[in-house]
mmCIF file with all atom_site columns, C-alpha atoms in Angstrom:
data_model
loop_
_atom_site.group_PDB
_atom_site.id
_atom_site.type_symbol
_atom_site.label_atom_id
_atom_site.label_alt_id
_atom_site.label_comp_id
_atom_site.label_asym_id
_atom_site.label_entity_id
_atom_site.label_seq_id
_atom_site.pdbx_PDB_ins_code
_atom_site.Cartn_x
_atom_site.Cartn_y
_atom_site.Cartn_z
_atom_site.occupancy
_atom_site.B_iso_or_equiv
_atom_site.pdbx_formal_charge
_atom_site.auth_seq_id
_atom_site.auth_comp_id
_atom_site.auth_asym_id
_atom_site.auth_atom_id
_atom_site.pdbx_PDB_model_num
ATOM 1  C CA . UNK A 1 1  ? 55.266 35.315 -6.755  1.00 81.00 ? 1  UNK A CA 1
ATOM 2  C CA . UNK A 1 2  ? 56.613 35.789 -10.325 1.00 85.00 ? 2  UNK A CA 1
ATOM 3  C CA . UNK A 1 3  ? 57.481 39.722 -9.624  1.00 84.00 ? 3  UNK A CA 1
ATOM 4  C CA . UNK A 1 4  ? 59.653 38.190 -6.477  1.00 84.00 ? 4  UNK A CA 1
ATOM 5  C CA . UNK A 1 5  ? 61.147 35.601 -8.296  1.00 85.00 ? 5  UNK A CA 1
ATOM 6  C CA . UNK A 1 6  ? 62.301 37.532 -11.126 1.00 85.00 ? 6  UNK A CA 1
ATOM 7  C CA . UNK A 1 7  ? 63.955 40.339 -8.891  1.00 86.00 ? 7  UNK A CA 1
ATOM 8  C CA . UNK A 1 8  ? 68.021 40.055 -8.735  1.00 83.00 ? 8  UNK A CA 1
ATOM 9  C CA . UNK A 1 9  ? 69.475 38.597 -6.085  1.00 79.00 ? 9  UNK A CA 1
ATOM 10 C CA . UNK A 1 10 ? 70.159 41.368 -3.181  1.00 83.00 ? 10 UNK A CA 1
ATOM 11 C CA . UNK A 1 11 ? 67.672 43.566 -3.859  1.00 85.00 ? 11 UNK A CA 1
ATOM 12 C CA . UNK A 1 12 ? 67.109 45.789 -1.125  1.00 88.00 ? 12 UNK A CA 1
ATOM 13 C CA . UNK A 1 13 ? 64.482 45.879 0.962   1.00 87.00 ? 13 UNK A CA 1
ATOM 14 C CA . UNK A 1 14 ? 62.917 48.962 -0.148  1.00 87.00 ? 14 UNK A CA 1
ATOM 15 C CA . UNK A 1 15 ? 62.784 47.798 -3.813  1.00 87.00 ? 15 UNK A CA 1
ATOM 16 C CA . UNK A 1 16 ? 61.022 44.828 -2.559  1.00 86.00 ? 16 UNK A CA 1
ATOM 17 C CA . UNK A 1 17 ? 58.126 46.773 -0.822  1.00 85.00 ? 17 UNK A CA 1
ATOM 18 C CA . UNK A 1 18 ? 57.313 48.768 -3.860  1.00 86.00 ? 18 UNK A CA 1
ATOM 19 C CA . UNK A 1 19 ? 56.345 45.822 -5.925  1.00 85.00 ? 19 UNK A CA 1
ATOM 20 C CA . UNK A 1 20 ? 54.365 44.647 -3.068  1.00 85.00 ? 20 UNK A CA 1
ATOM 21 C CA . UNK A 1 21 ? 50.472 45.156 -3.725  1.00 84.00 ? 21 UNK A CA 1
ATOM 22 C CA . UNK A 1 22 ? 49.763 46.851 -0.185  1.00 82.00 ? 22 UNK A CA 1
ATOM 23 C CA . UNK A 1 23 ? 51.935 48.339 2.628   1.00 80.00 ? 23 UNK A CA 1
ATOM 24 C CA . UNK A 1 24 ? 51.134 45.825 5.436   1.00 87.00 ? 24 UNK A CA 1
ATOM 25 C CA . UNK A 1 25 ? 53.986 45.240 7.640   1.00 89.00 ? 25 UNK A CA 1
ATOM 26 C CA . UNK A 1 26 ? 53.345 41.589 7.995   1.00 92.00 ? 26 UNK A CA 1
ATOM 27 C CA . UNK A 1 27 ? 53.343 40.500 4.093   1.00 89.00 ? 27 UNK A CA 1
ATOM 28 C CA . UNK A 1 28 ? 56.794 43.240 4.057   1.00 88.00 ? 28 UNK A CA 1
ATOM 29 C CA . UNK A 1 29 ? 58.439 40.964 6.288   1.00 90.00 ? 29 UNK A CA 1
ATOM 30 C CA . UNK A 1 30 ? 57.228 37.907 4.975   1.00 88.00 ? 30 UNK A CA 1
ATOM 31 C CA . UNK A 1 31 ? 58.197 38.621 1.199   1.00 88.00 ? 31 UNK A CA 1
ATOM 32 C CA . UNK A 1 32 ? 61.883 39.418 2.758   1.00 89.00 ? 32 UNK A CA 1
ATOM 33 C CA . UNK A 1 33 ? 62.510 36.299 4.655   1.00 89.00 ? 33 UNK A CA 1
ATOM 34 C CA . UNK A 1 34 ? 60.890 34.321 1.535   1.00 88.00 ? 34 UNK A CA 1
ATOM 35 C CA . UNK A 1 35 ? 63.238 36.737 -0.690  1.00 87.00 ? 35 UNK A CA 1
ATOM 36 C CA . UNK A 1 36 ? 65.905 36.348 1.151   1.00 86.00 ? 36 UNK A CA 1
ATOM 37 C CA . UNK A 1 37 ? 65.767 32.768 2.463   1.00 89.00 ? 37 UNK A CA 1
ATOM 38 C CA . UNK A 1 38 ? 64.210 30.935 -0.788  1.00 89.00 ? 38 UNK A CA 1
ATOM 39 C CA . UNK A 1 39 ? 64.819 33.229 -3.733  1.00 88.00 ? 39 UNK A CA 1
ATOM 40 C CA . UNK A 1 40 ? 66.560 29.997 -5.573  1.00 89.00 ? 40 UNK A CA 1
ATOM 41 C CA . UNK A 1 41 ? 63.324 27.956 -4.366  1.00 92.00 ? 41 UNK A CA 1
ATOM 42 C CA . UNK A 1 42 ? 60.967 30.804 -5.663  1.00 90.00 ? 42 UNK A CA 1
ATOM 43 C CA . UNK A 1 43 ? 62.952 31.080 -9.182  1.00 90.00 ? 43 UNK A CA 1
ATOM 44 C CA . UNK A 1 44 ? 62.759 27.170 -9.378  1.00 94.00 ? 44 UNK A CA 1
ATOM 45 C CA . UNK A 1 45 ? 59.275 27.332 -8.636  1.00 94.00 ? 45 UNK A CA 1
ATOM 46 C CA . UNK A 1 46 ? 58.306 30.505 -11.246 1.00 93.00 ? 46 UNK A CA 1
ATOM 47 C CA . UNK A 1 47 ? 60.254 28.291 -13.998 1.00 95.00 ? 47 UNK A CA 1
ATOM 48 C CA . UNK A 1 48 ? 57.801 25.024 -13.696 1.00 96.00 ? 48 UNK A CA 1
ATOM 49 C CA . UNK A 1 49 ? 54.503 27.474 -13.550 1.00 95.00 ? 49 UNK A CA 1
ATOM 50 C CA . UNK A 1 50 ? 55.803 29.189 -17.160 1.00 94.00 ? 50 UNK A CA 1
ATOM 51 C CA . UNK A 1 51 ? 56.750 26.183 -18.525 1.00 96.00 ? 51 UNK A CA 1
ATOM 52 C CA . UNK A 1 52 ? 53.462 24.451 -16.946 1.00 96.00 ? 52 UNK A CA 1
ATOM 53 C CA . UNK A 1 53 ? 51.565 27.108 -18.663 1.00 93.00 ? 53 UNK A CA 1
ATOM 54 C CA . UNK A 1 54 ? 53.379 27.159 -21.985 1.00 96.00 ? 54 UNK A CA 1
ATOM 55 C CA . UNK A 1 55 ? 52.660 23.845 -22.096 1.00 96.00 ? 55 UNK A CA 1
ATOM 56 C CA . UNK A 1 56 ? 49.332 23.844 -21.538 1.00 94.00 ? 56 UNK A CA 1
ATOM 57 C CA . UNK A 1 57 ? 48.857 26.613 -24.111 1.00 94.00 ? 57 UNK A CA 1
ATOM 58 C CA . UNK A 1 58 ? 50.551 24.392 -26.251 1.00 95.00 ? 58 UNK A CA 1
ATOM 59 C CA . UNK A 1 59 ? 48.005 21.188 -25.665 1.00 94.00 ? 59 UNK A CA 1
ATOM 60 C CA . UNK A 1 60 ? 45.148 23.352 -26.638 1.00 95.00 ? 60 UNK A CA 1
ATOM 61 C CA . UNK A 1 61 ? 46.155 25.138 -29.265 1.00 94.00 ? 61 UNK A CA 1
ATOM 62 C CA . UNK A 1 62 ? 45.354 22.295 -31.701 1.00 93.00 ? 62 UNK A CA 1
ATOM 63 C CA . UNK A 1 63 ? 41.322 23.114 -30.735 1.00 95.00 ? 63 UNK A CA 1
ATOM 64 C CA . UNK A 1 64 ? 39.260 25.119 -32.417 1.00 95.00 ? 64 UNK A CA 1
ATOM 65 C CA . UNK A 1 65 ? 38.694 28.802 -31.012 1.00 94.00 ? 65 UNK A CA 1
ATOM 66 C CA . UNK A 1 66 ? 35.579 28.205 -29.026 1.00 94.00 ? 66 UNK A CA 1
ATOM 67 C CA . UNK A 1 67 ? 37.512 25.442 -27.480 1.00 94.00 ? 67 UNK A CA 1
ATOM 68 C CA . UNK A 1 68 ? 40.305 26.992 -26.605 1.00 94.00 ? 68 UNK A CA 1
ATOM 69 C CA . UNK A 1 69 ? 38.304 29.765 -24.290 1.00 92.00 ? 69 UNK A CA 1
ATOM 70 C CA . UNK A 1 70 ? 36.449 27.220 -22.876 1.00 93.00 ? 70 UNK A CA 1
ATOM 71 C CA . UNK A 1 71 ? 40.221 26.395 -21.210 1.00 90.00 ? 71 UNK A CA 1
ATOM 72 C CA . UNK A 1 72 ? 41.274 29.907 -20.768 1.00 88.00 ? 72 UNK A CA 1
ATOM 73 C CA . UNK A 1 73 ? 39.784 31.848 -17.288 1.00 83.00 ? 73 UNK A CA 1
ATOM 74 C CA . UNK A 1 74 ? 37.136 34.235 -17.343 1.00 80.00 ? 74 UNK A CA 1
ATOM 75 C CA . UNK A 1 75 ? 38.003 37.837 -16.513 1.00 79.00 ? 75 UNK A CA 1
ATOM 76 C CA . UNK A 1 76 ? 35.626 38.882 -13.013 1.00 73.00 ? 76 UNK A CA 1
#
């Protein structure tokens, strides 16, 4: 969702599909009407989850170390 929300407005529709993580037809066409429909919506969106994130980064920084990656995901 970031990648889609951070691409300038009219992008074409090729550009679009090379970002996209696998050649099915079905999330093509479903990245362009989001795109193209809700690309305000999808910037709006990508702007709360950094600053969601920044400020939970924030909040836990004041932990000690061990702490801290007790909040942070595990890689699988």
């Amino acid at each position: 969702m970031h990648r889609l929300a951070a691409m300038q407005p009219k992008a074409s529709k090729s550009e679009l599909a090379g970002m996209l993580p696998d050649n099915s037809p079905e999330l093509k066409d479903a990245a362009w009407k989001l795109y193209g429909h809700h690309h305000n919506d999808l910037a709006a969106v990508d702007n709360l989850n950094v600053e969601a994130r920044q400020s939970f980064q924030d909040m836990i920084m004041l932990l000690n170390p061990e702490a801290q990656n007790a909040f942070r995901p595990r890689p699988t």
